[in-house]
XYZ file of C-alpha atoms in Angstrom:
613
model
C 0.000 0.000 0.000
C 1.387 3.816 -0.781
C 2.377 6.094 2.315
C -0.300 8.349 2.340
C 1.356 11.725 1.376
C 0.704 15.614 1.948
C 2.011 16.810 -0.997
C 2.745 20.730 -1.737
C 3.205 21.945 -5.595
C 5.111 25.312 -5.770
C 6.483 27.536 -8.216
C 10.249 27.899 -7.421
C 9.983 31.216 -9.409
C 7.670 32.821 -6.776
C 8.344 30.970 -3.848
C 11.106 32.645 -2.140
C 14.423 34.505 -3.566
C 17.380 34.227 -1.512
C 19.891 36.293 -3.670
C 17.617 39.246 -4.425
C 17.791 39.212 -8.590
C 13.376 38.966 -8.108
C 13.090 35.406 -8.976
C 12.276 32.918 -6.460
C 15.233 29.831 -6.472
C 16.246 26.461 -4.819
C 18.480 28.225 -2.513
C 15.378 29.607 -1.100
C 13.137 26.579 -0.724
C 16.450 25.144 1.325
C 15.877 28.409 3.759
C 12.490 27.690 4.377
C 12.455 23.802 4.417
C 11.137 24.380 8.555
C 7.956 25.703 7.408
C 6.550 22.766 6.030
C 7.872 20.853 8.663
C 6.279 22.687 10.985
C 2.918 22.513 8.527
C 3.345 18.335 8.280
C 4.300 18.004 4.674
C 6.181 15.374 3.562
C 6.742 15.518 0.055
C 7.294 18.680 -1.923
C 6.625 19.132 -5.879
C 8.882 22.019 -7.162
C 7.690 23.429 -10.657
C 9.646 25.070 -13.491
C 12.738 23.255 -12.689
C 14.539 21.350 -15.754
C 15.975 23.932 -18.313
C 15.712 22.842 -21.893
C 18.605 20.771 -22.019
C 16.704 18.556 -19.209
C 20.041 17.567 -17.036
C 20.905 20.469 -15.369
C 18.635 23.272 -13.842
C 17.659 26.462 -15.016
C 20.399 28.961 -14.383
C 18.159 31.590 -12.778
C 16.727 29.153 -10.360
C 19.675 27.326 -9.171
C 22.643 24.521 -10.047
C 22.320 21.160 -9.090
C 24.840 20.973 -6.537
C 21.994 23.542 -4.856
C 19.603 21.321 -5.638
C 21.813 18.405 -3.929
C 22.432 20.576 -1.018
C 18.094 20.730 -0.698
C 17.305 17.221 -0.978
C 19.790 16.298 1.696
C 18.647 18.480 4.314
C 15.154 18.145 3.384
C 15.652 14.090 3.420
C 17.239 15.073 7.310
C 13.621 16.781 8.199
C 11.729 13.547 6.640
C 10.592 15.636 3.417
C 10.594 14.293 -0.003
C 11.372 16.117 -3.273
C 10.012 15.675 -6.052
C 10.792 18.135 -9.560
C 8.064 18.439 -12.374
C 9.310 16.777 -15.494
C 7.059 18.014 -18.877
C 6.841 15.440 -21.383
C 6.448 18.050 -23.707
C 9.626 19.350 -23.484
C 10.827 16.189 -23.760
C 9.075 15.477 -27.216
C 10.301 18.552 -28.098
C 13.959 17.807 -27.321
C 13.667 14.240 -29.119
C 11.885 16.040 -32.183
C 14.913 17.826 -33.081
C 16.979 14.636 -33.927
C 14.317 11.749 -35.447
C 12.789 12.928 -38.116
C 13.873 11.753 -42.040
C 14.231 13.536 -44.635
C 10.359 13.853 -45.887
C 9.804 15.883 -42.285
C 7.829 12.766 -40.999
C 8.251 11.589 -37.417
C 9.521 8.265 -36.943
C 7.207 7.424 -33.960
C 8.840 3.751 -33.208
C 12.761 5.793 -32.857
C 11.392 8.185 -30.902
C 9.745 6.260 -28.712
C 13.229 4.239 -27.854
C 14.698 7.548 -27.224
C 12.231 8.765 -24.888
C 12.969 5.833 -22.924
C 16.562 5.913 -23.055
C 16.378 9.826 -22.128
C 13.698 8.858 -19.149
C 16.366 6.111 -18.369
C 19.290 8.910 -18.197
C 17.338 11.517 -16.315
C 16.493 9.329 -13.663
C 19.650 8.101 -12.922
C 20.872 11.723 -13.153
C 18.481 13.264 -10.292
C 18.562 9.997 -8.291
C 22.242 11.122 -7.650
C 21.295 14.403 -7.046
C 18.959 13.472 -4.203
C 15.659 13.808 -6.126
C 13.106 11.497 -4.869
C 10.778 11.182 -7.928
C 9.264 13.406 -10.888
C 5.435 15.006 -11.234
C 5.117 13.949 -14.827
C 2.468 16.673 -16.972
C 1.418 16.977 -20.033
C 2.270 13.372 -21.001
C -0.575 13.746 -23.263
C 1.828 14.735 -26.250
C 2.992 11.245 -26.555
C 0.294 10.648 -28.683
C -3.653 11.320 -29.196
C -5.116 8.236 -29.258
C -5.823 7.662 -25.146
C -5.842 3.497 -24.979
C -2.008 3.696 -26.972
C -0.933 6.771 -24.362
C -2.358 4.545 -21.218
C 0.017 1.604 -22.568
C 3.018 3.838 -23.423
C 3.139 5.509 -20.032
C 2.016 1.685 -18.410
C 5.663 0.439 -20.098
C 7.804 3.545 -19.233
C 6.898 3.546 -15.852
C 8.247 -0.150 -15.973
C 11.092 0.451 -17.268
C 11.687 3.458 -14.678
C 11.242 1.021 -11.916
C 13.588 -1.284 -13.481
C 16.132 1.166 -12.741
C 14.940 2.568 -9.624
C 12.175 0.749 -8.003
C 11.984 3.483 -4.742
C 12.031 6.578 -7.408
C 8.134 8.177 -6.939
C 6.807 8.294 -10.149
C 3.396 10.713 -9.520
C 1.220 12.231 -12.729
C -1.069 15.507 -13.103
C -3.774 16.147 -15.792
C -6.733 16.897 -16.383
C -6.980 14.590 -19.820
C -8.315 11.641 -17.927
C -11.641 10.812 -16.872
C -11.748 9.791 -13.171
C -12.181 5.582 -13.910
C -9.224 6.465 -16.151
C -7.436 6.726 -13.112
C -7.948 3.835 -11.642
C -6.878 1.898 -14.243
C -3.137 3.973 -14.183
C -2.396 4.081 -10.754
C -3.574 0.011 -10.163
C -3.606 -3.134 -11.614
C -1.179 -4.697 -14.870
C -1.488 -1.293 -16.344
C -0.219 1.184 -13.539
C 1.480 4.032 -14.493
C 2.206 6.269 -11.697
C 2.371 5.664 -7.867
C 0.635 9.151 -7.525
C -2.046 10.577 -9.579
C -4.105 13.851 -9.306
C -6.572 14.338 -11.287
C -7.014 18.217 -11.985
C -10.835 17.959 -13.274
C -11.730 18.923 -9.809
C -9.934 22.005 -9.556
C -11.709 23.154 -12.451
C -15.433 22.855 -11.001
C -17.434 26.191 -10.228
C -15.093 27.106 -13.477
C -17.668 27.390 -16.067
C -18.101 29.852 -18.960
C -20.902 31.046 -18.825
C -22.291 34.439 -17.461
C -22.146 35.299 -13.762
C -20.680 31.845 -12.847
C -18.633 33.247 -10.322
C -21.439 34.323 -7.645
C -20.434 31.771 -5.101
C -23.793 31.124 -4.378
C -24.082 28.127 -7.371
C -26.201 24.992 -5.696
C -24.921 23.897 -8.803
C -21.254 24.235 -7.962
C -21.718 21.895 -5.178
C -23.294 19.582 -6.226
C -20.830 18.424 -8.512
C -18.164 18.999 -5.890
C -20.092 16.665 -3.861
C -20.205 14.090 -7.024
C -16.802 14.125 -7.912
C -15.499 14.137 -4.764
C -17.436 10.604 -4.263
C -15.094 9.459 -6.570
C -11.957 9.734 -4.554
C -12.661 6.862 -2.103
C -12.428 3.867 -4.248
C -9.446 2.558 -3.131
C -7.285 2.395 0.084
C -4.057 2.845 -1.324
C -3.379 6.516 -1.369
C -2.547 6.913 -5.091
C -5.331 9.070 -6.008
C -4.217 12.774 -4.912
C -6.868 15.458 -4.256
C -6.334 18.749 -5.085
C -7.940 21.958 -5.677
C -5.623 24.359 -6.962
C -2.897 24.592 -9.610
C -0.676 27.405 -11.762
C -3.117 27.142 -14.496
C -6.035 28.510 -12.516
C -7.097 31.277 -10.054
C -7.564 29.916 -6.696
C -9.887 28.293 -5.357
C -10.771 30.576 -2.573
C -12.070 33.055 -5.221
C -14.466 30.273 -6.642
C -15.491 28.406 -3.726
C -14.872 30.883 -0.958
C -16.245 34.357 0.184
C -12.475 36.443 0.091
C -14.033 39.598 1.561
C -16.316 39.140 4.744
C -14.992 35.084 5.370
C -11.769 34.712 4.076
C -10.634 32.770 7.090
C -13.360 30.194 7.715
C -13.322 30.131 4.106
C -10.120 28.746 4.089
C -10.629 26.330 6.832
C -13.684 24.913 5.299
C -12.066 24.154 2.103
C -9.298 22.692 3.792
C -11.366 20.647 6.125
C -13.210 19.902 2.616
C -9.910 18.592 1.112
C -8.065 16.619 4.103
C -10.608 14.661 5.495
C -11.283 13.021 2.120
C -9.657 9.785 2.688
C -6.713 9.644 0.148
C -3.469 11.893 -0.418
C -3.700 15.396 -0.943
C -1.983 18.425 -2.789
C -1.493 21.493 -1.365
C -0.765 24.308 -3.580
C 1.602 27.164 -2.837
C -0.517 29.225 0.110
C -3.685 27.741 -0.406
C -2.985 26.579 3.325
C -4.017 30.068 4.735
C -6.481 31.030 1.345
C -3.445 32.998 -0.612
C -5.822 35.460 -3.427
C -5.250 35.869 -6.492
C -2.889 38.949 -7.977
C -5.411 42.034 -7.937
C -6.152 43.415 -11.603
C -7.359 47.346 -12.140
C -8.320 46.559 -15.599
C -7.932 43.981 -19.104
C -4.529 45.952 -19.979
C -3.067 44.217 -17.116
C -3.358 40.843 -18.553
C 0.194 39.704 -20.164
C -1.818 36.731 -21.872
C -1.815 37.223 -26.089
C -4.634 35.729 -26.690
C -6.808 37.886 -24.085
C -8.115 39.987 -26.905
C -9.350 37.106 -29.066
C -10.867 35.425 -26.173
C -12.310 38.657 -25.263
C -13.804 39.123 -28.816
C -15.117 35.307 -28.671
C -16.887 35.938 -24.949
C -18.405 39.409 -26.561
C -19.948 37.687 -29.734
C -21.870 34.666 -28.317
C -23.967 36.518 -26.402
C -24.629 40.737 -27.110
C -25.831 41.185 -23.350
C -22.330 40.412 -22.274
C -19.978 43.198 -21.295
C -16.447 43.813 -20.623
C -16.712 44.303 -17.289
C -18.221 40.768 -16.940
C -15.324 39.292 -19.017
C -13.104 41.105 -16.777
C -14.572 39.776 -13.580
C -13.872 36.247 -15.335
C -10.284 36.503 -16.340
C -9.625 38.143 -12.898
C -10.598 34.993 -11.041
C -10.391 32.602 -13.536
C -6.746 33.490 -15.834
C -3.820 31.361 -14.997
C -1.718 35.162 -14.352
C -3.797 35.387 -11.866
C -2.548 32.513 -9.550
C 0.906 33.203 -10.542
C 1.446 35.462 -7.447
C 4.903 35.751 -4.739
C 4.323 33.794 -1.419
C 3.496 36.327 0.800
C 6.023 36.202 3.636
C 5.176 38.879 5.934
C 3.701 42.504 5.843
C 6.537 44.439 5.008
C 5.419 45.712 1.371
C 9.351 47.449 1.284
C 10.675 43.628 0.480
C 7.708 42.497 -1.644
C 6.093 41.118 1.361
C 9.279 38.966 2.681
C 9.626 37.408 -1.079
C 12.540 39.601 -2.293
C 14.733 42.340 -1.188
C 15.143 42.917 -4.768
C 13.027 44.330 -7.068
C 10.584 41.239 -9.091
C 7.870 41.843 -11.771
C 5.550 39.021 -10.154
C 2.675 40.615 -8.072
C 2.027 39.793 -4.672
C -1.692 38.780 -3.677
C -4.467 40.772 -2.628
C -4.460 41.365 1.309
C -0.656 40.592 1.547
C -0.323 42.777 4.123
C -3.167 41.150 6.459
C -2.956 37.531 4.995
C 0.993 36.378 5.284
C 2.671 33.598 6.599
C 4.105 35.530 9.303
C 0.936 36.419 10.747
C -0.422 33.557 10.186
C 2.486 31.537 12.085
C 1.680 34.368 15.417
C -2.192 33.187 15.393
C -2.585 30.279 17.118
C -6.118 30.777 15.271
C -5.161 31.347 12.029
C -5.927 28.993 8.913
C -2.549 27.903 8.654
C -2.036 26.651 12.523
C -5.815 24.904 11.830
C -4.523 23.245 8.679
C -1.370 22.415 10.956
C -3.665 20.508 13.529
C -5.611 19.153 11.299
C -3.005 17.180 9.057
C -1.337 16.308 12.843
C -4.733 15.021 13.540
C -5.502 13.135 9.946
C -1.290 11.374 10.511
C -2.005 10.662 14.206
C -1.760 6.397 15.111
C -5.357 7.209 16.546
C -7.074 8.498 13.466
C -5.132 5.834 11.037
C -6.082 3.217 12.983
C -9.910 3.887 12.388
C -8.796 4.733 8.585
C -7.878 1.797 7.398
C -10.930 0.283 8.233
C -13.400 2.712 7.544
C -15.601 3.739 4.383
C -16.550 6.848 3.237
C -19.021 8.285 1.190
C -20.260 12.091 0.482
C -23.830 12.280 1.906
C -26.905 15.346 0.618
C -24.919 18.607 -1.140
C -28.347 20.442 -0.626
C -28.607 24.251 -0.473
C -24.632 24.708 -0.436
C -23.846 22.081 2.438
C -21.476 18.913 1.945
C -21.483 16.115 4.405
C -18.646 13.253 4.735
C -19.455 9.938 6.730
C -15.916 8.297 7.044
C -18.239 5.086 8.820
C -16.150 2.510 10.908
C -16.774 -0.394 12.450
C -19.638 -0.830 16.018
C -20.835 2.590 15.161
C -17.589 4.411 15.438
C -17.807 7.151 12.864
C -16.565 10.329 11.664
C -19.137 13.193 9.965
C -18.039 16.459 8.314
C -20.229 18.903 7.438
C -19.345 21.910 5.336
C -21.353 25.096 4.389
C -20.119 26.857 0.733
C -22.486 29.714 0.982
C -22.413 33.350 2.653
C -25.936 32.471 4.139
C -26.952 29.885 7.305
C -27.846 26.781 7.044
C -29.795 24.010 9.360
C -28.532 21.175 9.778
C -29.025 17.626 11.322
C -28.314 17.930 15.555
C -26.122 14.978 15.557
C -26.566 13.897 19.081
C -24.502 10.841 19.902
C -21.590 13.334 18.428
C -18.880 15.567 19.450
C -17.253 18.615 17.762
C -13.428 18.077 16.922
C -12.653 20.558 14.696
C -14.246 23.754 13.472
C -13.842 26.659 11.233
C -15.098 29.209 14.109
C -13.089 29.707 16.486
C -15.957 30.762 19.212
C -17.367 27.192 19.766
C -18.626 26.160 22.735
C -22.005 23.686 21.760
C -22.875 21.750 18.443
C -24.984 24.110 16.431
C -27.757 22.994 14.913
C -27.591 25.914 12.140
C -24.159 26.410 9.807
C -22.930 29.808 9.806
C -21.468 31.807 6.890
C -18.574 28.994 5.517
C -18.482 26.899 8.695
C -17.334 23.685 8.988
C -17.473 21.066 11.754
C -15.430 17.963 12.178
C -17.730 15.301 14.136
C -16.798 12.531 15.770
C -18.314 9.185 17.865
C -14.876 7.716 18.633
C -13.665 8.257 22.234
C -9.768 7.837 21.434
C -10.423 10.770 18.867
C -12.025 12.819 21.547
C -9.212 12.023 23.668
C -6.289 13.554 21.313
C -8.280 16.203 22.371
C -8.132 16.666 25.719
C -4.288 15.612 25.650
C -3.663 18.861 23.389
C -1.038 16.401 21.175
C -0.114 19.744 19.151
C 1.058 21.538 22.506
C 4.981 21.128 22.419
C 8.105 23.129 22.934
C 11.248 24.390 21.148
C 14.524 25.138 22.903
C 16.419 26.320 20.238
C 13.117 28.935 19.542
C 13.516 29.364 23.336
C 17.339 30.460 23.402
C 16.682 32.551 19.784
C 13.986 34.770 21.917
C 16.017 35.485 24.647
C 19.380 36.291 22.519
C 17.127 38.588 20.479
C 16.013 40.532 23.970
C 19.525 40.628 25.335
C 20.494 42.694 22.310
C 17.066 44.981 21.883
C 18.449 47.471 24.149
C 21.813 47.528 22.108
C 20.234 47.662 18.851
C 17.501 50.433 19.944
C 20.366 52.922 21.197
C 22.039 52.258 17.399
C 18.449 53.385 16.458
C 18.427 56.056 18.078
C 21.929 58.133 17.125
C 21.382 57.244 13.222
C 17.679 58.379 13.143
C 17.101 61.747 11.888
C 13.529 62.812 13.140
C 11.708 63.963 9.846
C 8.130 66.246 10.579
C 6.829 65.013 7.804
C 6.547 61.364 9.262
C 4.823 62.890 12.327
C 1.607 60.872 12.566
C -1.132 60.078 15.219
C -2.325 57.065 13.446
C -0.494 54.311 12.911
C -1.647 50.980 11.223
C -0.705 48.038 12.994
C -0.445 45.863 10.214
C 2.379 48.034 8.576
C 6.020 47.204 9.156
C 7.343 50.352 7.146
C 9.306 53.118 9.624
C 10.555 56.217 8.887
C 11.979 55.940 5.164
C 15.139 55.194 4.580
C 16.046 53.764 8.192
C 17.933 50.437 7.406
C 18.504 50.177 11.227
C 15.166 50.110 11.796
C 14.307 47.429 9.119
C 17.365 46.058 10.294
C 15.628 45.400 13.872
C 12.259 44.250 12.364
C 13.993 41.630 9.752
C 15.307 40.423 13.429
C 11.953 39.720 14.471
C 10.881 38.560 11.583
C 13.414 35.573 11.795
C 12.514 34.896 14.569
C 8.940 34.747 13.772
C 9.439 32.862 10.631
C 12.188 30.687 11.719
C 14.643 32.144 8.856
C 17.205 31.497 11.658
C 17.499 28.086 10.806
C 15.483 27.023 13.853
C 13.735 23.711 13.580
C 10.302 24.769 12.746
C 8.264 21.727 13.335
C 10.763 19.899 15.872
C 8.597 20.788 19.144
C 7.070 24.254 19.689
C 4.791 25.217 22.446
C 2.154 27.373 20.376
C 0.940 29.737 22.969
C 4.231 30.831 24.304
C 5.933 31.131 20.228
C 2.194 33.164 20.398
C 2.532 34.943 23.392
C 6.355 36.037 22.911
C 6.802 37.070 19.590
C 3.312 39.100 19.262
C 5.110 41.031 22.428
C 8.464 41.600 20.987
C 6.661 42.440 17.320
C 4.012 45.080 19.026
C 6.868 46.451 21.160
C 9.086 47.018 18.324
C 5.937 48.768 16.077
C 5.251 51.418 19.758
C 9.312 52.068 19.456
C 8.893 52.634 16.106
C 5.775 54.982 16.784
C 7.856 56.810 19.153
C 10.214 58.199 16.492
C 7.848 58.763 13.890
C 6.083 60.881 16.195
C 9.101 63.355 17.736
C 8.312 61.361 21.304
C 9.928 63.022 24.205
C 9.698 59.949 26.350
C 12.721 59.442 28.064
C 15.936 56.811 26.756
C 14.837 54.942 29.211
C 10.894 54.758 29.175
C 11.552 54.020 24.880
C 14.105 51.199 25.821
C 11.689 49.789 28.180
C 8.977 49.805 25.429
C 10.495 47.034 23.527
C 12.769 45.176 26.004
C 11.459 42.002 28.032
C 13.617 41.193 30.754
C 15.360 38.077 30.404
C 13.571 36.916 33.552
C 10.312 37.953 32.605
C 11.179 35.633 29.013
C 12.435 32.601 31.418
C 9.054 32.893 33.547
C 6.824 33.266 30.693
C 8.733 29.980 28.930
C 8.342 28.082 32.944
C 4.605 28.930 32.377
């Protein structure tokens, strides 16, 4: 049986950039390998790797000794890499060399040289650390789909000949869903992992007004083909919702505005409860938006006029500003943001010091990873718990033995029985609409999980994007009670208290290089923004401090053992005493040295006490 996996897809391009030329690179994945195991991945999918030569890297993203240097330590942490390979690219390549002299393709030499290029390339990576390939767009082997399903059958063979432990997963949306079974089991199996992207693509249709969230429609067939996903109890089948060649799914399925939170949660609840692996895209773990678009001149795509032309003609009612609304959730530009690392706009949001021509999401400054990682409540602690909760012995246990089905998707609300054995079951319920709904009182149950964080009693009405994890099962209930996701960090520990020893130091450098500008003088100040007075690189100096900290870009091990409430409790103090410092100056304060220095300094005992607490 395949591990089940948390996979997470990213674009190295707009992931993270370490050496500040704008463009994300492997370098920078290695910096923040701790994130994801702090989140619980195990297996990340890095995008846009291979340059066109296929054997090395692209130069702007890296060199494979980098990418050497990544798979080790991420192999240390118990992660996985795995590197899209494009089968296009690779027909491409071959198409250069086998063709006669009439111009026609000799399919039967091309197909030997695909393998003995596949053979190459996997020896190549295998050295370098590289723990499988995301195969896409294998379609281009050929049209017909019964000779494609036997051609990718016999290459993955022949990969495993060479290395059976190499992780051979696939992505497309070509196949129909019982396609997938047939590739992923049985004589015929062609991947180990396979998501189909059909799914991402629901509440995606063309026609007029399709994106009011309110679609009965739209859930419905979420409901349907999420049935689908349950067939078998080997983890092959990979659920996902979100990919680089559509908006994200937050802006289909979610309210962004008034529920962007429990939005997220609910979707997320929606995708890891489903009883199979599951794909993460880049930020969809807190409900990253898509890039924010004034108007159709901001589109980069060619063909945005002819499509625009084509949407105008079928119908005359249809406007411009409904195609707009359309491209601007729907466009594959518009997923193709920078991870938003934190709120300081000055480095592109923690992305790059340097300056980069990809756009950071809307609401960067409220929804980042940094204060995200400070909320104990925030969507991507919950999604934290919640894959904790899905790997724990407890909940496997019950797993492997359980069905699961997806039960009435009426008026906007999706319910999951994962049904073991003597009654021992686990329900989900999920509202996908702005407005209440009633639903069944459940009585034998408890709540595990919700997307509110106010919950004291089962409802019997569904707010605005709730969802509620149910459960029968005592030992569930008792993870519970035991708080399993409680746990500390000494290294994060002995990083807090270094950083406070030194405030004091670093504020009196503040203080002699800061030249007090009236023009700064404000009495409001928005807590959400990390900018100071402009120009002050001590200043940003002492808040990239925190930052690390915050973000573990100290090398810390970010999912080793961390108490949450004290990481909470600590580093919102340092952070707001940093932002009143910071106020101080802006403003011409006359507080005293002293009474400023006090502002941001904790005493070490007060650190140690808080910590024995």
């Amino acid at each position: 049986m395949n591990k089940k996996r948390i996979f997470y897809l990213m674009n190295v391009e707009t992931f993270y950039d370490s050496n500040k030329d704008g463009i994300g690179d492997i370098k920078g994945i290695e910096k923040k390998l701790g994130y994801f195991k702090y989140l619980g991945v195990d297996t990340l999918v890095i995008q846009k790797v291979m340059s066109n030569e296929l054997f090395s890297l692209r130069k702007s993203i890296g060199t494979n000794e980098e990418l050497k240097l990544l798979t080790t330590k991420a192999k240390q942490m118990g992660i996985d890499i795995l590197i899209e390979f494009d089968y296009l690219k690779l027909n491409q390549t071959i198409e250069k060399y086998l063709k006669n002299t009439t111009g026609e393709m000799i399919l039967s030499a091309k197909f030997k040289k695909i393998i003995e290029t596949l053979s190459s390339l996997v020896t190549k990576y295998s050295s370098l650390g590289v723990a499988g390939f995301e195969f896409i767009r294998f379609s281009s082997l050929m049209n017909d789909k019964d000779k494609m399903l036997k051609s990718i059958s016999f290459i993955y063979k022949k990969i495993k000949e060479i290395s059976p432990k190499f992780i051979i997963k696939g992505s497309s949306s070509f196949f129909d869903f019982e396609d997938t079974d047939k590739i992923t089991y049985g004589e015929n199996k062609a991947f180990d992992y396979f998501t189909n992207k059909r799914l991402s693509f629901v509440g995606a249709s063309k026609e007029e007004n399709y994106w009011v969230k309110k679609q009965r429609k739209t859930t419905l067939l979420l409901g349907r083909m999420i049935n689908k996903f349950y067939r078998r109890k080997d983890n092959s089948q990979v659920i996902s919702f979100g990919s680089r060649f559509i908006g994200r799914f937050i802006e289909r399925w979610g309210n962004d505005s008034k529920y962007h939170e429990q939005s997220a949660k609910a979707i997320f609840i929606m995708k890891v409860m489903i009883t199979t692996s599951i794909s993460i895209y880049a930020g969809d773990e807190f409900g990253v938006l898509n890039k924010e678009f004034t108007s159709l001149n901001d589109f980069n795509d060619v063909e945005i006029d002819i499509k625009r032309q084509r949407y105008l003609s079928n119908n005359k009612k249809r406007k411009n500003s409904n195609f707009f609304i359309e491209q601007s959730i729907l466009n594959k530009e518009a997923s193709e943001t920078l991870i938003p690392w934190n709120s300081n706009f000055k480095t592109n949001y923690g992305f790059s010091k340097g300056e980069t021509n990809f756009s950071a999401p809307k609401k960067s400054i409220l929804f980042n990873i940094k204060n995200q990682v400070l909320n104990n409540n925030s969507a991507i602690n919950f999604a934290k718990k919640l894959i904790n909760f899905t790997n724990s012995k407890e909940y496997l246990k019950f797993y492997n033995d359980a069905e699961f089905s997806v039960g009435g998707t009426i008026l906007n609300v999706l319910t999951y029985k994962i049904m073991g054995t003597n009654n021992k079951n686990i329900i989900v319920v999920i509202n996908l609409s702005d407005e209440p709904r009633r639903i069944k009182k459940y009585k034998k149950y408890k709540i595990l999980f919700s997307s509110y964080n106010d919950i004291t009693k089962k409802p019997h009405v569904l707010r605005s994007y709730e969802a509620l994890i149910l459960t029968s099962i005592e030992e569930l209930e008792e993870l519970k009670k035991e708080d399993i996701f409680k746990k500390e960090n000494t290294q994060l520990k002995e990083a807090v208290i270094e950083l406070n020893k030194s405030s004091q130091e670093k504020l009196n450098e503040i203080k002699q290089q800061v030249n007090i500008n009236e023009s700064y003088k404000t009495n409001e100040i928005n807590v959400f923004e990390e900018e100071s007075i402009e120009g002050d690189d001590s200043i940003d100096k002492l808040e990239e401090d925190l930052i690390e900290i915050s973000t573990k870009e100290i090398n810390i091990d970010f999912g080793d053992v961390i108490d949450e409430t004290t990481l909470n409790t600590i580093a919102i103090s340092l952070d707001e005493n940093i932002k009143y410092a910071n106020r101080d100056y802006s403003q011409g304060s006359t507080r005293s040295e002293e009474e400023i220095a006090a502002t941001i300094e904790m005493s070490e005992e007060e650190i140690r006490k808080a910590l024995e607490d």
